[in-house]
Amino acid sequence: MTTAEDRTIRLDSARAGSGPATWGQRAIWGVVSRLGDDAPRYNLPVELAVSPPRPADRVLADLTELLLLHDSLHTRFLPHREDGGEDGLEQVVDGSGELPVEVVRTGTAAQAPEAGAALLKELGGRAFDHTREWPLRVGLVESEGLVHRLVLVGAHTGMDYWGLGRLLRDLESVQAGATAASLRASRSATQPLEAAEVQASPLGRRRDEAARRYWTEQLTAGPRQIFGDPAAPELAGDPDRRFPNALLRSPALAVAVGQVAEALGVSDAVVLLGAVSHQLALSSGSDEVLFQVVVGNRFQPAAAAAVSTVAQEALFRLTDAGRDFEDAVRRTRSVAFTAFRNAAYDKWALDREVAALVEKEAAADHSYWWNDTRDPAATPFDTVERPDVPLSELTGRTEVTWPTEFLPRRNVSIAVDALTAPGALDLAMTADPAVISRTGMEEFLRGAERLIVDKAIALEGR
């Protein structure tokens, strides 16, 4: 049996201010503000064991330090009209206020995980009111006077997946004795108001213009259609069709990707992007492919230390993608580097330019997405032992499941994510059934896995 109560985290004398939203904040706000009931799927929920269990006051004090450290955690967003009718967005950093905390009590510590999962679902299943609510929700599961589980739900306007990882690492530091002041003194971290100031500077405007110019050039040159023979074109006009979501969990891929990366002299992220690009060419019949690739945009240490929404999309266009797997991977590195350099821009300005190209039928098919969500600080073998068996045996442990279905997604034909799992690497794929069937989705995922694993097996045999 569980009982619940409400508590608060009180913030006083924190940094405060207001100004234009950053490019990253504008980009994600523009998405989630249009989603209505579907907005919660952009929330970033996480549930953690508190080990060893701690008193609630200590846990809340730790979280207070995080709010003091990262301005984005006590920021609201106010849309307004400016410049003769163009949409604008203001970020307001509150210097004081209260963050609600929901506390659930269980009769025994053994009930805490179940209660934590339920609380995560409840807090993560609601949309945020970005004009009134700070972009963080907190829940505690308490038993016998101690907190055993901590639930955090971030709004995507306040953080992206890389920012969430930074938040969790900072929480570990605070739990070990660090404070907001000591962490701030030990490193530089760009706060969103500072980032917005740079973006509005002459240097920022030049970067924005160069990035948008790169996008329009690549869209103009790219393929007008990638899948030439859609699976079920009659579904394209059905607003009620559901987009299947497939998940491939592969222990073999977790081992093989690093081996292939080392042999080819590239990162494992390049291997994965090269593999899905080559597989997209094989599956679609188009030798030229294009992905919108989500980029963390944390190339500088000060950006890497920030908890905020910085990630934006890069436009990655690979020609001759179906010619050869190894060749595709090697060329992916240089193409991705150029694309990533042009992954920070005023999204709303770019959207207007892209819409004009689409209206003139001069834009490439840019409805394919790649998102490598893996945290560089975490590996599949941090919590489980690395398997000591041949790759050929590990391939038999691959599983493909179908966790859910989604409402239709605007300008999405296929979206593939890479994720870290205990002892495995996951590839998650969501796709428009009008473009590719469930059978085609599974063949795509297994094909991308096979490209990398077969290459690693061949390397072992040398």
Short mmCIF file of C-alpha atoms in Angstrom, two decimals:
data_model
loop_
_atom_site.label_atom_id
_atom_site.label_comp_id
_atom_site.label_asym_id
_atom_site.label_seq_id
_atom_site.Cartn_x
_atom_site.Cartn_y
_atom_site.Cartn_z
CA MET A 1 0.00 0.00 0.00
CA THR A 2 1.28 3.49 -0.82
CA THR A 3 0.48 6.94 0.46
CA ALA A 4 1.49 10.27 -1.06
CA GLU A 5 2.22 13.82 0.03
CA ASP A 6 3.49 16.98 -1.65
CA ARG A 7 6.67 18.83 -0.75
CA THR A 8 8.60 21.59 -2.47
CA ILE A 9 12.12 22.62 -3.31
CA ARG A 10 12.48 26.29 -2.46
CA LEU A 11 14.85 28.33 -4.60
CA ASP A 12 16.07 31.71 -3.37
CA SER A 13 18.65 34.17 -4.72
CA ALA A 14 19.47 32.12 -7.81
CA ARG A 15 20.71 33.70 -11.01
CA ALA A 16 17.90 35.44 -12.87
CA GLY A 17 17.29 37.27 -16.12
CA SER A 18 15.46 37.20 -19.41
CA GLY A 19 16.26 37.42 -23.08
CA PRO A 20 15.67 35.79 -26.45
CA ALA A 21 15.50 31.99 -26.49
CA THR A 22 18.45 30.13 -27.95
CA TRP A 23 18.30 28.41 -31.32
CA GLY A 24 18.00 25.03 -29.59
CA GLN A 25 15.22 26.21 -27.28
CA ARG A 26 13.29 27.74 -30.18
CA ALA A 27 13.66 24.58 -32.25
CA ILE A 28 12.26 22.20 -29.65
CA TRP A 29 9.62 24.63 -28.36
CA GLY A 30 8.34 24.94 -31.91
CA VAL A 31 7.83 21.17 -31.98
CA VAL A 32 6.34 20.42 -28.56
CA SER A 33 4.05 23.46 -28.51
CA ARG A 34 2.20 22.04 -31.53
CA LEU A 35 1.82 18.46 -30.29
CA GLY A 36 -1.07 18.88 -27.86
CA ASP A 37 -1.92 15.55 -26.22
CA ASP A 38 1.09 13.91 -27.87
CA ALA A 39 3.58 16.33 -26.24
CA PRO A 40 4.52 14.01 -23.31
CA ARG A 41 6.38 11.68 -25.65
CA TYR A 42 9.06 14.39 -25.83
CA ASN A 43 9.51 14.36 -22.04
CA LEU A 44 12.77 12.94 -20.67
CA PRO A 45 11.89 10.60 -17.79
CA VAL A 46 14.36 8.71 -15.60
CA GLU A 47 13.95 6.68 -12.40
CA LEU A 48 16.96 6.01 -10.18
CA ALA A 49 17.77 3.90 -7.18
CA VAL A 50 19.00 6.01 -4.26
CA SER A 51 21.91 3.97 -2.95
CA PRO A 52 22.39 4.03 -0.09
CA PRO A 53 18.89 5.28 0.78
CA ARG A 54 18.87 8.84 2.15
CA PRO A 55 16.53 11.09 4.11
CA ALA A 56 14.21 13.17 1.92
CA ASP A 57 15.69 16.44 3.18
CA ARG A 58 19.14 15.35 1.97
CA VAL A 59 17.83 14.35 -1.47
CA LEU A 60 15.98 17.65 -1.86
CA ALA A 61 19.07 19.58 -0.77
CA ASP A 62 21.07 17.81 -3.49
CA LEU A 63 18.47 18.72 -6.09
CA THR A 64 18.51 22.34 -4.91
CA GLU A 65 22.22 22.46 -5.74
CA LEU A 66 21.42 21.28 -9.28
CA LEU A 67 18.88 24.06 -9.73
CA LEU A 68 21.42 26.60 -8.51
CA LEU A 69 24.03 25.19 -10.90
CA HIS A 70 21.94 25.09 -14.08
CA ASP A 71 19.81 28.09 -15.05
CA SER A 72 17.81 26.03 -17.54
CA LEU A 73 16.17 24.12 -14.67
CA HIS A 74 14.37 27.25 -13.45
CA THR A 75 13.52 28.77 -16.81
CA ARG A 76 10.11 29.48 -18.33
CA PHE A 77 9.27 30.42 -21.94
CA LEU A 78 7.01 33.25 -23.10
CA PRO A 79 5.93 33.36 -26.76
CA HIS A 80 5.25 36.78 -28.22
CA ARG A 81 5.01 38.67 -31.49
CA GLU A 82 7.85 40.83 -32.68
CA ASP A 83 9.36 42.44 -35.78
CA GLY A 84 6.09 43.08 -37.57
CA GLY A 85 4.45 39.77 -36.75
CA GLU A 86 7.27 37.25 -36.74
CA ASP A 87 6.95 34.74 -33.92
CA GLY A 88 9.34 35.24 -31.02
CA LEU A 89 10.19 33.35 -27.86
CA GLU A 90 11.62 34.74 -24.63
CA GLN A 91 13.39 32.71 -21.94
CA VAL A 92 12.78 33.87 -18.37
CA VAL A 93 15.21 32.62 -15.72
CA ASP A 94 13.52 32.88 -12.33
CA GLY A 95 15.70 33.86 -9.38
CA SER A 96 13.28 32.42 -6.86
CA GLY A 97 10.31 30.10 -6.68
CA GLU A 98 9.17 26.64 -5.69
CA LEU A 99 9.43 23.31 -7.49
CA PRO A 100 6.72 20.82 -6.46
CA VAL A 101 7.89 17.39 -5.30
CA GLU A 102 5.60 14.36 -5.05
CA VAL A 103 6.50 11.94 -2.27
CA VAL A 104 5.11 8.39 -2.30
CA ARG A 105 5.50 6.22 0.78
CA THR A 106 5.53 2.42 0.66
CA GLY A 107 5.14 -0.06 3.47
CA THR A 108 8.40 -1.84 2.65
CA ALA A 109 11.55 -1.10 0.69
CA ALA A 110 10.75 -4.05 -1.58
CA GLN A 111 7.72 -2.14 -2.89
CA ALA A 112 9.79 0.91 -3.86
CA PRO A 113 10.74 -0.15 -7.43
CA GLU A 114 7.12 -0.79 -8.39
CA ALA A 115 6.03 2.49 -6.82
CA GLY A 116 8.86 4.31 -8.60
CA ALA A 117 7.82 2.92 -11.98
CA ALA A 118 4.23 4.03 -11.39
CA LEU A 119 5.35 7.50 -10.31
CA LEU A 120 7.57 7.80 -13.38
CA LYS A 121 4.63 6.98 -15.62
CA GLU A 122 2.42 9.48 -13.86
CA LEU A 123 4.88 12.40 -13.84
CA GLY A 124 6.19 11.66 -17.34
CA GLY A 125 2.76 11.29 -18.88
CA ARG A 126 1.73 14.93 -18.55
CA ALA A 127 2.65 17.80 -20.86
CA PHE A 128 4.53 20.74 -19.39
CA ASP A 129 3.07 24.23 -19.23
CA HIS A 130 6.22 25.99 -20.41
CA THR A 131 4.92 29.49 -19.62
CA ARG A 132 4.31 28.73 -15.93
CA GLU A 133 6.19 25.55 -15.06
CA TRP A 134 9.91 24.97 -14.63
CA PRO A 135 11.15 22.18 -16.95
CA LEU A 136 11.71 19.58 -14.23
CA ARG A 137 9.43 17.33 -12.20
CA VAL A 138 10.60 15.46 -9.12
CA GLY A 139 9.18 12.43 -7.32
CA LEU A 140 10.49 10.50 -4.32
CA VAL A 141 9.63 6.99 -3.12
CA GLU A 142 10.14 6.78 0.61
CA SER A 143 10.08 3.77 2.93
CA GLU A 144 10.83 3.65 6.65
CA GLY A 145 11.94 7.27 6.66
CA LEU A 146 14.42 7.00 3.77
CA VAL A 147 14.18 7.71 0.03
CA HIS A 148 14.80 4.56 -2.04
CA ARG A 149 13.86 5.78 -5.54
CA LEU A 150 14.21 9.15 -7.24
CA VAL A 151 12.08 10.10 -10.26
CA LEU A 152 13.08 12.98 -12.52
CA VAL A 153 11.18 14.11 -15.61
CA GLY A 154 12.72 16.80 -17.77
CA ALA A 155 10.92 18.91 -20.32
CA HIS A 156 12.67 18.86 -23.68
CA THR A 157 12.64 22.67 -23.70
CA GLY A 158 14.96 22.56 -20.68
CA MET A 159 17.30 19.78 -21.71
CA ASP A 160 18.10 17.31 -24.45
CA TYR A 161 19.37 13.75 -23.96
CA TRP A 162 22.98 14.92 -23.69
CA GLY A 163 21.90 17.51 -21.14
CA LEU A 164 20.07 14.84 -19.15
CA GLY A 165 23.27 12.81 -19.01
CA ARG A 166 25.15 15.87 -17.73
CA LEU A 167 22.45 16.41 -15.10
CA LEU A 168 22.76 12.85 -13.81
CA ARG A 169 26.56 13.06 -13.63
CA ASP A 170 26.31 16.34 -11.74
CA LEU A 171 23.82 14.74 -9.36
CA GLU A 172 26.38 12.04 -8.61
CA SER A 173 28.97 14.73 -7.87
CA VAL A 174 26.61 16.57 -5.55
CA GLN A 175 25.71 13.35 -3.74
CA ALA A 176 29.44 12.83 -3.21
CA GLY A 177 29.78 16.25 -1.56
CA ALA A 178 30.14 18.81 -4.35
CA THR A 179 28.07 22.00 -4.39
CA ALA A 180 26.83 24.30 -7.12
CA ALA A 181 29.55 26.77 -6.14
CA SER A 182 32.36 24.20 -6.19
CA LEU A 183 31.27 22.74 -9.53
CA ARG A 184 30.94 26.19 -11.07
CA ALA A 185 34.42 27.09 -9.84
CA SER A 186 35.92 23.89 -11.28
CA ARG A 187 34.66 24.32 -14.83
CA SER A 188 33.06 26.67 -17.29
CA ALA A 189 29.47 26.00 -18.34
CA THR A 190 27.57 28.07 -20.90
CA GLN A 191 24.18 29.14 -19.57
CA PRO A 192 21.32 29.61 -22.07
CA LEU A 193 21.17 33.40 -21.72
CA GLU A 194 24.90 33.54 -22.50
CA ALA A 195 24.43 31.26 -25.51
CA ALA A 196 21.61 33.46 -26.82
CA GLU A 197 23.84 36.53 -26.55
CA VAL A 198 26.54 34.87 -28.66
CA GLN A 199 23.98 33.75 -31.23
CA ALA A 200 22.71 37.31 -31.59
CA SER A 201 26.24 38.67 -32.11
CA PRO A 202 27.76 39.28 -35.57
CA LEU A 203 29.70 36.02 -35.22
CA GLY A 204 26.54 34.12 -34.37
CA ARG A 205 24.64 35.64 -37.28
CA ARG A 206 27.42 34.65 -39.70
CA ARG A 207 27.35 31.07 -38.40
CA ASP A 208 23.58 30.95 -38.75
CA GLU A 209 23.67 32.25 -42.32
CA ALA A 210 26.42 29.80 -43.31
CA ALA A 211 24.54 26.85 -41.83
CA ARG A 212 21.28 27.74 -43.54
CA ARG A 213 23.12 28.22 -46.83
CA TYR A 214 24.65 24.74 -46.47
CA TRP A 215 21.20 23.26 -45.82
CA THR A 216 19.61 24.83 -48.88
CA GLU A 217 22.52 23.75 -51.08
CA GLN A 218 22.31 20.15 -49.90
CA LEU A 219 18.51 20.02 -50.15
CA THR A 220 18.64 21.40 -53.66
CA ALA A 221 21.23 18.82 -54.73
CA GLY A 222 19.77 15.78 -52.91
CA PRO A 223 17.37 13.05 -54.11
CA ARG A 224 13.75 14.09 -54.48
CA GLN A 225 12.56 10.66 -53.35
CA ILE A 226 14.49 7.93 -51.53
CA PHE A 227 12.01 5.03 -51.50
CA GLY A 228 10.94 4.78 -55.11
CA ASP A 229 8.46 1.95 -54.48
CA PRO A 230 6.56 2.62 -51.22
CA ALA A 231 5.14 -0.37 -49.36
CA ALA A 232 1.55 0.89 -49.16
CA PRO A 233 1.08 4.29 -50.84
CA GLU A 234 -2.67 4.06 -50.26
CA LEU A 235 -2.00 4.62 -46.53
CA ALA A 236 -0.22 7.92 -47.08
CA GLY A 237 -3.41 9.95 -46.86
CA ASP A 238 -4.80 8.13 -43.81
CA PRO A 239 -4.46 10.45 -40.77
CA ASP A 240 -5.29 7.58 -38.42
CA ARG A 241 -2.53 5.23 -39.53
CA ARG A 242 -0.08 4.24 -36.79
CA PHE A 243 3.68 4.26 -37.16
CA PRO A 244 5.12 0.94 -35.86
CA ASN A 245 8.11 1.05 -33.54
CA ALA A 246 10.63 -1.81 -33.72
CA LEU A 247 13.52 -2.45 -31.33
CA LEU A 248 16.54 -4.56 -32.22
CA ARG A 249 18.62 -5.51 -29.15
CA SER A 250 22.00 -6.90 -30.15
CA PRO A 251 24.80 -8.08 -27.83
CA ALA A 252 26.85 -8.82 -30.96
CA LEU A 253 26.53 -5.26 -32.22
CA ALA A 254 27.72 -3.91 -28.86
CA VAL A 255 30.96 -5.85 -29.30
CA ALA A 256 31.41 -5.55 -33.07
CA VAL A 257 30.94 -1.80 -33.51
CA GLY A 258 34.07 -0.94 -31.55
CA GLN A 259 36.15 -3.51 -33.40
CA VAL A 260 35.09 -2.17 -36.79
CA ALA A 261 35.66 1.42 -35.67
CA GLU A 262 39.21 0.64 -34.56
CA ALA A 263 40.01 -1.23 -37.77
CA LEU A 264 38.72 1.56 -40.01
CA GLY A 265 40.17 4.39 -37.92
CA VAL A 266 36.83 6.07 -37.20
CA SER A 267 34.50 6.43 -34.22
CA ASP A 268 31.79 3.89 -33.47
CA ALA A 269 29.23 6.65 -34.12
CA VAL A 270 30.56 6.95 -37.67
CA VAL A 271 30.33 3.17 -38.12
CA LEU A 272 26.67 3.17 -37.08
CA LEU A 273 25.72 6.13 -39.28
CA GLY A 274 27.62 4.63 -42.21
CA ALA A 275 25.87 1.29 -41.71
CA VAL A 276 22.34 2.71 -41.60
CA SER A 277 23.14 4.89 -44.63
CA HIS A 278 24.41 1.91 -46.61
CA GLN A 279 21.41 -0.16 -45.50
CA LEU A 280 18.99 2.62 -46.45
CA ALA A 281 20.50 2.61 -49.94
CA LEU A 282 20.12 -1.18 -50.17
CA SER A 283 16.54 -1.14 -48.84
CA SER A 284 15.28 1.79 -50.88
CA GLY A 285 17.18 1.33 -54.13
CA SER A 286 18.40 4.94 -53.97
CA ASP A 287 22.18 5.11 -54.14
CA GLU A 288 22.09 8.62 -52.69
CA VAL A 289 20.66 8.96 -49.19
CA LEU A 290 19.93 11.81 -46.84
CA PHE A 291 19.43 11.84 -43.08
CA GLN A 292 18.56 14.56 -40.65
CA VAL A 293 21.05 13.66 -37.91
CA VAL A 294 20.51 14.91 -34.37
CA VAL A 295 23.76 16.52 -33.20
CA GLY A 296 24.59 17.32 -29.58
CA ASN A 297 26.42 20.56 -30.53
CA ARG A 298 28.63 20.23 -27.46
CA PHE A 299 31.99 20.48 -29.16
CA GLN A 300 33.36 23.01 -26.65
CA PRO A 301 33.90 22.08 -22.95
CA ALA A 302 31.71 24.95 -21.75
CA ALA A 303 28.82 23.65 -23.87
CA ALA A 304 29.44 20.05 -22.76
CA ALA A 305 28.98 21.12 -19.12
CA ALA A 306 25.61 22.75 -19.76
CA VAL A 307 22.22 21.23 -18.98
CA SER A 308 20.07 22.79 -21.67
CA THR A 309 18.61 22.15 -25.09
CA VAL A 310 21.53 22.53 -27.47
CA ALA A 311 21.07 19.65 -29.91
CA GLN A 312 19.85 20.40 -33.44
CA GLU A 313 19.75 18.55 -36.72
CA ALA A 314 22.54 18.26 -39.26
CA LEU A 315 21.75 17.50 -42.89
CA PHE A 316 23.82 14.47 -43.91
CA ARG A 317 23.84 13.58 -47.63
CA LEU A 318 25.88 10.58 -48.76
CA THR A 319 26.29 9.84 -52.46
CA ASP A 320 27.11 6.34 -53.74
CA ALA A 321 25.91 5.04 -50.38
CA GLY A 322 25.03 1.59 -51.73
CA ARG A 323 28.33 0.89 -53.47
CA ASP A 324 30.30 -0.67 -50.61
CA PHE A 325 29.86 -0.80 -46.84
CA GLU A 326 33.44 -0.02 -45.89
CA ASP A 327 33.62 2.79 -48.43
CA ALA A 328 30.36 4.25 -47.07
CA VAL A 329 31.74 4.25 -43.52
CA ARG A 330 35.02 5.88 -44.49
CA ARG A 331 33.27 8.66 -46.42
CA THR A 332 30.71 9.11 -43.66
CA ARG A 333 33.36 10.62 -41.41
CA SER A 334 34.21 13.56 -43.68
CA VAL A 335 30.62 14.15 -44.80
CA ALA A 336 29.38 14.08 -41.20
CA PHE A 337 32.10 16.48 -40.11
CA THR A 338 30.93 19.09 -42.60
CA ALA A 339 27.28 18.46 -41.73
CA PHE A 340 27.96 18.78 -38.00
CA ARG A 341 29.74 22.10 -38.50
CA ASN A 342 26.43 23.38 -39.89
CA ALA A 343 24.15 22.02 -37.20
CA ALA A 344 23.58 25.24 -35.22
CA TYR A 345 21.20 27.81 -36.73
CA ASP A 346 17.95 29.68 -36.32
CA LYS A 347 15.52 26.83 -36.88
CA TRP A 348 12.54 29.07 -37.56
CA ALA A 349 14.40 30.99 -40.26
CA LEU A 350 15.58 27.72 -41.81
CA ASP A 351 12.06 26.29 -41.76
CA ARG A 352 10.83 29.21 -43.84
CA GLU A 353 13.57 28.68 -46.41
CA VAL A 354 12.94 24.93 -46.59
CA ALA A 355 9.19 25.51 -46.98
CA ALA A 356 9.89 27.75 -49.95
CA LEU A 357 12.02 25.01 -51.56
CA VAL A 358 9.32 22.40 -50.91
CA GLU A 359 6.67 24.65 -52.45
CA LYS A 360 8.78 24.92 -55.60
CA GLU A 361 9.40 21.13 -55.54
CA ALA A 362 13.11 21.94 -55.32
CA ALA A 363 13.85 20.16 -52.01
CA ALA A 364 15.29 16.70 -51.48
CA ASP A 365 13.42 14.08 -49.46
CA HIS A 366 14.51 14.96 -45.91
CA SER A 367 12.10 12.72 -44.00
CA TYR A 368 14.75 10.24 -42.76
CA TRP A 369 16.20 10.70 -39.28
CA TRP A 370 19.13 9.34 -37.30
CA ASN A 371 19.68 9.96 -33.58
CA ASP A 372 22.60 8.40 -31.71
CA THR A 373 21.38 8.94 -28.14
CA ARG A 374 24.20 6.99 -26.46
CA ASP A 375 26.04 8.73 -23.65
CA PRO A 376 29.77 8.69 -24.43
CA ALA A 377 30.42 8.24 -20.71
CA ALA A 378 28.44 4.98 -20.56
CA THR A 379 29.04 1.64 -22.29
CA PRO A 380 26.95 -1.54 -22.56
CA PHE A 381 29.42 -3.31 -20.29
CA ASP A 382 29.52 -0.90 -17.35
CA THR A 383 27.12 -3.03 -15.31
CA VAL A 384 27.38 -6.45 -16.96
CA GLU A 385 30.33 -8.59 -17.92
CA ARG A 386 31.60 -8.43 -21.49
CA PRO A 387 30.75 -11.77 -23.22
CA ASP A 388 33.69 -14.08 -23.82
CA VAL A 389 32.25 -15.95 -26.79
CA PRO A 390 32.75 -15.65 -30.57
CA LEU A 391 30.69 -13.05 -32.41
CA SER A 392 29.17 -15.78 -34.53
CA GLU A 393 27.59 -17.18 -31.36
CA LEU A 394 26.44 -13.79 -30.09
CA THR A 395 24.43 -13.16 -33.26
CA GLY A 396 21.95 -15.79 -32.12
CA ARG A 397 21.06 -13.64 -29.11
CA THR A 398 19.69 -10.74 -31.14
CA GLU A 399 16.03 -9.96 -30.42
CA VAL A 400 13.54 -7.84 -32.34
CA THR A 401 10.46 -6.62 -30.50
CA TRP A 402 7.63 -4.20 -31.29
CA PRO A 403 7.17 -2.06 -28.15
CA THR A 404 4.56 0.43 -29.35
CA GLU A 405 2.98 2.41 -32.17
CA PHE A 406 2.93 6.17 -32.63
CA LEU A 407 0.58 8.68 -34.16
CA PRO A 408 1.69 9.89 -37.61
CA ARG A 409 4.79 12.05 -37.44
CA ARG A 410 5.21 15.08 -39.65
CA ASN A 411 7.93 14.71 -42.30
CA VAL A 412 9.01 11.29 -41.02
CA SER A 413 9.40 8.28 -43.28
CA ILE A 414 11.94 6.45 -41.12
CA ALA A 415 13.53 7.44 -37.81
CA VAL A 416 16.29 5.29 -36.29
CA ASP A 417 17.82 5.73 -32.83
CA ALA A 418 20.90 4.12 -31.32
CA LEU A 419 20.69 3.40 -27.59
CA THR A 420 22.87 1.77 -24.96
CA ALA A 421 21.43 -1.23 -23.12
CA PRO A 422 23.04 -3.49 -20.49
CA GLY A 423 25.24 -5.87 -22.47
CA ALA A 424 23.78 -4.80 -25.82
CA LEU A 425 23.37 -2.05 -28.35
CA ASP A 426 19.82 -1.16 -29.36
CA LEU A 427 18.58 0.13 -32.69
CA ALA A 428 15.05 1.52 -32.44
CA MET A 429 13.13 2.27 -35.61
CA THR A 430 9.86 4.10 -36.17
CA ALA A 431 8.51 4.19 -39.71
CA ASP A 432 5.58 5.23 -41.85
CA PRO A 433 3.76 2.04 -42.94
CA ALA A 434 3.00 3.75 -46.23
CA VAL A 435 6.75 3.78 -46.95
CA ILE A 436 8.02 0.52 -45.45
CA SER A 437 6.29 -2.55 -44.03
CA ARG A 438 6.99 -4.22 -40.70
CA THR A 439 8.85 -6.94 -42.57
CA GLY A 440 10.91 -4.28 -44.32
CA MET A 441 11.64 -2.61 -40.98
CA GLU A 442 12.99 -5.81 -39.45
CA GLU A 443 15.05 -6.51 -42.55
CA PHE A 444 16.47 -2.99 -42.35
CA LEU A 445 17.51 -3.35 -38.70
CA ARG A 446 18.93 -6.82 -39.09
CA GLY A 447 20.70 -5.73 -42.26
CA ALA A 448 22.43 -2.81 -40.51
CA GLU A 449 23.46 -5.13 -37.68
CA ARG A 450 24.74 -7.76 -40.10
CA LEU A 451 26.90 -5.26 -42.00
CA ILE A 452 28.84 -4.38 -38.86
CA VAL A 453 28.95 -7.83 -37.27
CA ASP A 454 30.02 -9.58 -40.49
CA LYS A 455 32.82 -7.03 -40.91
CA ALA A 456 33.99 -7.67 -37.34
CA ILE A 457 33.89 -11.44 -37.87
CA ALA A 458 35.98 -11.02 -41.01
CA LEU A 459 38.48 -8.94 -39.03
CA GLU A 460 38.75 -11.66 -36.40
CA GLY A 461 39.56 -14.17 -39.12
CA ARG A 462 42.51 -12.21 -40.51
#
